């Protein structure tokens, strides 16, 4: 397939124009609440609340030098002081080990069930929102039924990827504990806090977090639209996308960086809105579903951005054009 030129600014502008057509031409509050419900479902796991936290411990009085507690002089002293303060909790755990383990297992099962339900609802909601913005309509029952198979396929992938990510995260935490604290806990002599090793581990963590974010953004922006366009499962859609990714590598890298820029700008705008409204905006945005409706222009705009870039690549990726059978240089739908 011949490589076509792409333009991120044009895609962003077209997505913004599409958002205006869907939500403001004309403005219909009932329509906002319907589409907002699908956006809320789609974002169940994204933590879209913009509610900041404020400390209430500040008393407004200045303390004298004698009242200021002495701070540890080195990271090693910080760790030793922290471990010493945790010793009563460690002793209590040793005395109630079986109860703690039993409660931990039950709690983990409950968390897994709730997480599975949220992943399933979010997976279904992503296709409901996409279907509504593509068809410029406000429906719940129609996309819930028509996109059921795609939602289930995405659910299984998200569940598996979440488990892999969780295991990798726990392994990383265990590795950090083993390399930094275990020698001290095991009674090693002349123990020194490995500050440079810890910095290296933090950098590795940031790298993996960046890779995780990239994968999830590619899934949201391109893989899900390809699934919707071709009526295929998530693995087949990943195959189609990875072929595109090889051909348009720098386009997708720039898209990811552009998303970061837009995310920072929109985040600042939301913060400004909250401050201007004397924090009332923060309170409203923190309310489930209501916050999704209030932030619906952002959700619809971002939902349209990936498909608008895809349609520049070719009509076979255009969600607003009838799908044509793939040619020999494209993988068949499965």
CSV table of C-alpha atoms in Angstrom, one decimal:
chain,number,residue,atom,x,y,z
A,1,UNK,CA,0.0,0.0,0.0
A,2,UNK,CA,1.3,3.4,-1.0
A,3,UNK,CA,2.2,5.7,1.9
A,4,UNK,CA,0.0,8.7,2.0
A,5,UNK,CA,0.9,12.1,3.7
A,6,UNK,CA,-0.7,12.8,7.1
A,7,UNK,CA,-1.3,16.0,8.9
A,8,UNK,CA,-1.8,16.0,12.7
A,9,UNK,CA,-3.0,19.6,12.8
A,10,UNK,CA,-5.6,18.9,10.1
A,11,UNK,CA,-6.7,15.8,12.0
A,12,UNK,CA,-7.0,17.8,15.2
A,13,UNK,CA,-9.0,20.5,13.5
A,14,UNK,CA,-11.3,18.1,11.9
A,15,UNK,CA,-11.9,16.3,15.2
A,16,UNK,CA,-12.7,19.6,16.9
A,17,UNK,CA,-15.1,20.5,14.1
A,18,UNK,CA,-16.7,17.0,14.4
A,19,UNK,CA,-17.1,17.6,18.2
A,20,UNK,CA,-18.9,20.9,17.5
A,21,UNK,CA,-21.3,19.3,15.0
A,22,UNK,CA,-22.1,16.5,17.4
A,23,UNK,CA,-22.6,18.5,20.6
A,24,UNK,CA,-23.4,22.1,19.6
A,25,UNK,CA,-25.1,22.0,16.2
A,26,UNK,CA,-27.7,22.1,17.7
A,27,UNK,CA,-27.1,22.0,21.4
A,28,UNK,CA,-29.3,19.4,23.1
A,29,UNK,CA,-28.8,18.8,26.8
A,30,UNK,CA,-30.6,15.4,26.6
A,31,UNK,CA,-28.3,14.3,23.9
A,32,UNK,CA,-25.3,15.3,26.1
A,33,UNK,CA,-26.5,13.1,28.9
A,34,UNK,CA,-26.9,10.1,26.6
A,35,UNK,CA,-23.6,10.4,24.9
A,36,UNK,CA,-22.1,11.4,28.3
A,37,UNK,CA,-23.3,8.1,29.7
A,38,UNK,CA,-21.3,6.2,27.1
A,39,UNK,CA,-18.3,8.4,27.7
A,40,UNK,CA,-18.6,7.7,31.4
A,41,UNK,CA,-18.6,3.9,30.8
A,42,UNK,CA,-15.7,4.2,28.4
A,43,UNK,CA,-13.6,6.1,31.0
A,44,UNK,CA,-14.5,4.0,34.1
A,45,UNK,CA,-10.8,2.9,34.4
A,46,UNK,CA,-9.2,6.1,33.3
A,47,UNK,CA,-9.5,8.1,36.5
A,48,UNK,CA,-10.9,11.1,34.7
A,49,UNK,CA,-11.7,13.0,37.9
A,50,UNK,CA,-9.9,16.3,38.2
A,51,UNK,CA,-10.4,16.7,42.0
A,52,UNK,CA,-7.3,18.0,43.6
A,53,UNK,CA,-6.3,17.3,47.2
A,54,UNK,CA,-5.5,20.0,49.7
A,55,UNK,CA,-3.8,19.6,53.0
A,56,UNK,CA,-5.7,20.8,56.1
A,57,UNK,CA,-2.8,20.4,58.5
A,58,UNK,CA,-1.4,23.9,58.1
A,59,UNK,CA,-2.2,26.0,61.1
A,60,UNK,CA,-1.0,29.4,59.8
A,61,UNK,CA,1.4,29.9,62.7
A,62,UNK,CA,5.2,29.9,62.5
A,63,UNK,CA,7.1,27.4,64.6
A,64,UNK,CA,10.4,28.3,66.4
A,65,UNK,CA,13.6,26.6,65.5
A,66,UNK,CA,13.4,24.4,68.6
A,67,UNK,CA,10.0,23.1,67.6
A,68,UNK,CA,11.1,22.0,64.1
A,69,UNK,CA,11.9,18.2,64.2
A,70,UNK,CA,15.4,17.3,63.1
A,71,UNK,CA,15.4,15.8,59.6
A,72,UNK,CA,17.4,12.7,58.8
A,73,UNK,CA,20.8,13.6,57.2
A,74,UNK,CA,20.9,10.8,54.6
A,75,UNK,CA,18.6,8.4,52.6
A,76,UNK,CA,20.0,5.6,54.7
A,77,UNK,CA,18.9,7.3,57.9
A,78,UNK,CA,15.4,7.9,56.4
A,79,UNK,CA,15.1,4.1,55.6
A,80,UNK,CA,16.3,3.1,59.0
A,81,UNK,CA,14.0,5.5,60.8
A,82,UNK,CA,11.1,4.3,58.6
A,83,UNK,CA,11.8,0.6,59.3
A,84,UNK,CA,12.0,1.4,63.0
A,85,UNK,CA,8.6,3.1,63.1
A,86,UNK,CA,7.1,0.1,61.2
A,87,UNK,CA,8.4,-2.4,63.7
A,88,UNK,CA,5.2,-2.5,65.8
A,89,UNK,CA,3.1,-3.2,62.7
A,90,UNK,CA,5.5,-6.0,61.7
A,91,UNK,CA,5.3,-7.5,65.2
A,92,UNK,CA,1.4,-7.3,65.0
A,93,UNK,CA,1.5,-9.0,61.6
A,94,UNK,CA,3.7,-11.9,62.9
A,95,UNK,CA,1.1,-12.4,65.7
A,96,UNK,CA,-1.9,-12.4,63.3
A,97,UNK,CA,-0.4,-13.8,60.2
A,98,UNK,CA,-3.2,-16.3,59.3
A,99,UNK,CA,-5.9,-13.7,59.8
A,100,UNK,CA,-4.1,-11.2,57.6
A,101,UNK,CA,-3.5,-13.7,54.9
A,102,UNK,CA,-7.1,-14.9,54.9
A,103,UNK,CA,-8.5,-11.3,54.8
A,104,UNK,CA,-5.9,-10.5,52.0
A,105,UNK,CA,-7.1,-13.4,49.9
A,106,UNK,CA,-10.8,-12.5,50.3
A,107,UNK,CA,-10.0,-8.8,49.6
A,108,UNK,CA,-8.0,-9.7,46.5
A,109,UNK,CA,-10.9,-11.8,45.2
A,110,UNK,CA,-13.4,-9.0,45.7
A,111,UNK,CA,-11.0,-6.5,44.0
A,112,UNK,CA,-10.6,-8.9,41.1
A,113,UNK,CA,-14.3,-9.2,40.6
A,114,UNK,CA,-14.9,-5.5,40.8
A,115,UNK,CA,-12.0,-4.8,38.5
A,116,UNK,CA,-13.3,-7.4,36.0
A,117,UNK,CA,-16.7,-5.8,36.0
A,118,UNK,CA,-15.3,-2.3,35.4
A,119,UNK,CA,-13.0,-3.6,32.6
A,120,UNK,CA,-16.0,-5.2,30.9
A,121,UNK,CA,-18.2,-2.2,31.2
A,122,UNK,CA,-15.4,0.1,30.0
A,123,UNK,CA,-14.7,-2.1,27.0
A,124,UNK,CA,-18.4,-2.1,26.0
A,125,UNK,CA,-18.6,1.7,26.6
A,126,UNK,CA,-15.7,2.4,24.3
A,127,UNK,CA,-17.5,1.0,21.3
A,128,UNK,CA,-20.8,2.6,22.3
A,129,UNK,CA,-19.1,6.1,22.4
A,130,UNK,CA,-17.3,5.4,19.1
A,131,UNK,CA,-20.5,4.3,17.4
A,132,UNK,CA,-22.3,7.4,18.6
A,133,UNK,CA,-19.7,9.9,17.4
A,134,UNK,CA,-19.3,8.1,14.1
A,135,UNK,CA,-23.0,8.1,13.4
A,136,UNK,CA,-23.6,11.5,15.1
A,137,UNK,CA,-26.4,10.1,17.3
A,138,UNK,CA,-27.2,9.5,20.9
A,139,UNK,CA,-28.0,5.9,21.5
A,140,UNK,CA,-27.4,3.3,24.2
A,141,UNK,CA,-29.3,0.2,23.4
A,142,UNK,CA,-28.3,0.0,19.7
A,143,UNK,CA,-24.5,0.2,20.1
A,144,UNK,CA,-24.8,-2.0,23.2
A,145,UNK,CA,-26.2,-4.8,21.1
A,146,UNK,CA,-24.5,-4.2,17.8
A,147,UNK,CA,-21.0,-3.9,19.3
A,148,UNK,CA,-21.3,-6.7,21.9
A,149,UNK,CA,-18.8,-9.0,20.2
A,150,UNK,CA,-16.2,-6.3,19.8
A,151,UNK,CA,-16.7,-5.3,23.4
A,152,UNK,CA,-16.1,-8.8,24.6
A,153,UNK,CA,-13.0,-9.2,22.5
A,154,UNK,CA,-11.6,-6.0,23.9
A,155,UNK,CA,-12.5,-7.1,27.4
A,156,UNK,CA,-10.5,-10.3,27.2
A,157,UNK,CA,-7.5,-8.4,25.9
A,158,UNK,CA,-7.7,-5.7,28.5
A,159,UNK,CA,-8.1,-8.3,31.3
A,160,UNK,CA,-5.1,-10.2,30.1
A,161,UNK,CA,-3.0,-7.1,29.6
A,162,UNK,CA,-4.0,-5.9,33.1
A,163,UNK,CA,-2.9,-9.1,34.6
A,164,UNK,CA,0.5,-9.1,32.8
A,165,UNK,CA,1.0,-5.4,33.8
A,166,UNK,CA,0.1,-6.2,37.5
A,167,UNK,CA,2.5,-9.2,37.6
A,168,UNK,CA,5.3,-7.1,36.0
A,169,UNK,CA,4.6,-4.3,38.5
A,170,UNK,CA,4.7,-6.6,41.5
A,171,UNK,CA,7.9,-8.2,40.2
A,172,UNK,CA,9.4,-4.7,39.9
A,173,UNK,CA,8.4,-3.8,43.5
A,174,UNK,CA,9.9,-7.1,44.7
A,175,UNK,CA,13.1,-6.4,42.8
A,176,UNK,CA,13.4,-2.9,44.3
A,177,UNK,CA,12.8,-4.3,47.8
A,178,UNK,CA,15.4,-7.1,47.3
A,179,UNK,CA,18.0,-4.7,46.0
A,180,UNK,CA,17.5,-1.9,48.4
A,181,UNK,CA,16.1,-3.1,51.7
A,182,UNK,CA,16.6,-6.8,52.0
A,183,UNK,CA,20.3,-6.7,52.7
A,184,UNK,CA,19.6,-4.4,55.7
A,185,UNK,CA,16.7,-6.6,56.9
A,186,UNK,CA,18.8,-9.7,56.6
A,187,UNK,CA,21.4,-8.2,58.9
A,188,UNK,CA,24.1,-7.4,56.4
A,189,UNK,CA,27.1,-5.5,58.0
A,190,UNK,CA,28.1,-2.1,56.8
A,191,UNK,CA,24.9,-1.7,54.8
A,192,UNK,CA,24.7,1.4,52.7
A,193,UNK,CA,21.5,2.7,51.0
A,194,UNK,CA,22.0,2.0,47.3
A,195,UNK,CA,20.9,5.4,46.1
A,196,UNK,CA,22.3,5.1,42.6
A,197,UNK,CA,20.7,1.7,42.1
A,198,UNK,CA,17.4,3.1,43.2
A,199,UNK,CA,17.7,6.0,40.7
A,200,UNK,CA,18.4,3.5,37.9
A,201,UNK,CA,15.3,1.4,38.9
A,202,UNK,CA,13.2,4.6,38.9
A,203,UNK,CA,14.4,5.4,35.4
A,204,UNK,CA,13.5,1.8,34.3
A,205,UNK,CA,10.1,2.2,35.8
A,206,UNK,CA,9.5,5.5,34.0
A,207,UNK,CA,10.5,3.8,30.7
A,208,UNK,CA,8.1,0.9,31.2
A,209,UNK,CA,5.4,3.4,32.2
A,210,UNK,CA,6.0,5.3,29.0
A,211,UNK,CA,5.7,2.1,27.0
A,212,UNK,CA,2.5,1.1,28.8
A,213,UNK,CA,1.0,4.5,28.1
A,214,UNK,CA,2.0,4.3,24.4
A,215,UNK,CA,0.4,0.8,24.0
A,216,UNK,CA,-2.8,1.9,25.7
A,217,UNK,CA,-3.0,5.1,23.6
A,218,UNK,CA,-2.5,3.2,20.3
A,219,UNK,CA,-5.2,0.7,21.4
A,220,UNK,CA,-7.7,3.5,22.2
A,221,UNK,CA,-6.9,5.7,19.2
A,222,UNK,CA,-6.4,3.2,16.4
A,223,UNK,CA,-6.9,-0.5,17.3
A,224,UNK,CA,-10.5,0.1,18.6
A,225,UNK,CA,-11.5,2.1,15.4
A,226,UNK,CA,-10.0,-0.7,13.2
A,227,UNK,CA,-12.0,-3.3,15.1
A,228,UNK,CA,-15.1,-1.1,14.6
A,229,UNK,CA,-14.4,-0.5,10.9
A,230,UNK,CA,-13.7,-4.1,9.9
A,231,UNK,CA,-15.8,-6.0,12.4
A,232,UNK,CA,-12.7,-8.0,13.6
A,233,UNK,CA,-11.3,-9.1,16.9
A,234,UNK,CA,-8.7,-7.3,18.9
A,235,UNK,CA,-5.8,-9.5,17.9
A,236,UNK,CA,-6.6,-9.2,14.2
A,237,UNK,CA,-6.9,-5.5,14.6
A,238,UNK,CA,-3.5,-5.3,16.3
A,239,UNK,CA,-2.1,-7.2,13.3
A,240,UNK,CA,-3.5,-4.6,10.9
A,241,UNK,CA,-2.3,-1.7,13.1
A,242,UNK,CA,1.2,-3.1,13.5
A,243,UNK,CA,1.6,-3.2,9.8
A,244,UNK,CA,0.5,0.4,9.6
A,245,UNK,CA,2.8,1.2,12.5
A,246,UNK,CA,5.8,0.0,10.6
A,247,UNK,CA,4.9,2.1,7.6
A,248,UNK,CA,3.9,5.2,9.5
A,249,UNK,CA,6.2,4.8,12.5
A,250,UNK,CA,7.1,8.5,13.0
A,251,UNK,CA,3.6,9.6,12.4
A,252,UNK,CA,2.4,7.5,15.4
A,253,UNK,CA,5.3,8.6,17.5
A,254,UNK,CA,4.5,12.3,16.8
A,255,UNK,CA,0.8,11.5,17.4
A,256,UNK,CA,1.7,10.2,20.9
A,257,UNK,CA,3.8,13.3,21.7
A,258,UNK,CA,1.0,15.5,20.4
A,259,UNK,CA,-1.5,13.7,22.7
A,260,UNK,CA,0.9,14.5,25.6
A,261,UNK,CA,0.9,18.2,24.6
A,262,UNK,CA,-2.9,18.3,24.3
A,263,UNK,CA,-3.2,16.5,27.6
A,264,UNK,CA,-1.1,19.1,29.4
A,265,UNK,CA,-3.0,22.0,27.7
A,266,UNK,CA,-6.4,20.5,28.5
A,267,UNK,CA,-5.4,19.6,32.0
A,268,UNK,CA,-4.4,23.2,32.6
A,269,UNK,CA,-7.7,24.4,31.1
A,270,UNK,CA,-9.6,22.1,33.4
A,271,UNK,CA,-7.6,23.3,36.4
A,272,UNK,CA,-8.2,26.9,35.5
A,273,UNK,CA,-11.9,26.2,35.2
A,274,UNK,CA,-11.9,24.7,38.7
A,275,UNK,CA,-10.1,27.7,40.1
A,276,UNK,CA,-12.3,30.3,38.4
A,277,UNK,CA,-15.4,28.6,39.7
A,278,UNK,CA,-13.9,28.7,43.3
A,279,UNK,CA,-13.4,24.9,43.3
A,280,UNK,CA,-17.1,24.3,42.5
A,281,UNK,CA,-16.0,22.9,39.1
A,282,UNK,CA,-13.7,20.5,40.8
A,283,UNK,CA,-16.6,19.2,43.0
A,284,UNK,CA,-18.9,18.8,40.0
A,285,UNK,CA,-16.2,17.0,37.9
A,286,UNK,CA,-15.6,14.6,40.8
A,287,UNK,CA,-19.2,13.4,40.7
A,288,UNK,CA,-19.4,10.2,38.7
A,289,UNK,CA,-21.3,10.5,35.4
A,290,UNK,CA,-21.9,14.3,36.0
A,291,UNK,CA,-18.2,15.0,35.5
A,292,UNK,CA,-18.2,12.9,32.3
A,293,UNK,CA,-21.1,15.0,30.9
A,294,UNK,CA,-19.4,18.3,31.9
A,295,UNK,CA,-16.2,17.2,30.2
A,296,UNK,CA,-18.0,15.6,27.2
A,297,UNK,CA,-16.5,18.1,24.6
A,298,UNK,CA,-13.0,16.9,25.5
A,299,UNK,CA,-14.0,13.3,25.4
A,300,UNK,CA,-15.7,13.5,22.0
A,301,UNK,CA,-12.8,15.6,20.6
A,302,UNK,CA,-10.2,13.1,21.7
A,303,UNK,CA,-12.3,10.2,20.6
A,304,UNK,CA,-12.5,11.6,17.1
A,305,UNK,CA,-8.8,12.4,16.8
A,306,UNK,CA,-7.4,8.9,16.1
A,307,UNK,CA,-10.1,8.1,13.5
A,308,UNK,CA,-9.5,11.4,11.8
A,309,UNK,CA,-5.8,10.6,11.4
A,310,UNK,CA,-6.7,7.0,10.2
A,311,UNK,CA,-8.9,8.4,7.4
A,312,UNK,CA,-5.9,10.3,6.0
A,313,UNK,CA,-4.1,7.0,5.5
A,314,UNK,CA,-6.8,5.6,3.2
A,315,UNK,CA,-10.5,4.9,2.6
A,316,UNK,CA,-10.1,1.4,4.0
A,317,UNK,CA,-9.4,2.9,7.4
A,318,UNK,CA,-12.0,5.7,7.1
A,319,UNK,CA,-14.8,5.0,9.6
A,320,UNK,CA,-17.2,7.3,7.7
A,321,UNK,CA,-16.8,5.4,4.4
A,322,UNK,CA,-18.2,2.0,3.5
A,323,UNK,CA,-15.6,-0.7,4.1
A,324,UNK,CA,-14.0,-2.3,1.0
A,325,UNK,CA,-12.4,-5.7,1.0
A,326,UNK,CA,-8.7,-5.7,1.7
A,327,UNK,CA,-6.3,-6.0,-1.2
A,328,UNK,CA,-3.4,-8.5,-1.4
A,329,UNK,CA,-1.1,-6.3,0.6
A,330,UNK,CA,-3.5,-6.0,3.5
A,331,UNK,CA,-4.3,-8.8,6.0
A,332,UNK,CA,-7.8,-10.2,5.6
A,333,UNK,CA,-10.4,-9.6,8.3
A,334,UNK,CA,-10.8,-12.5,10.7
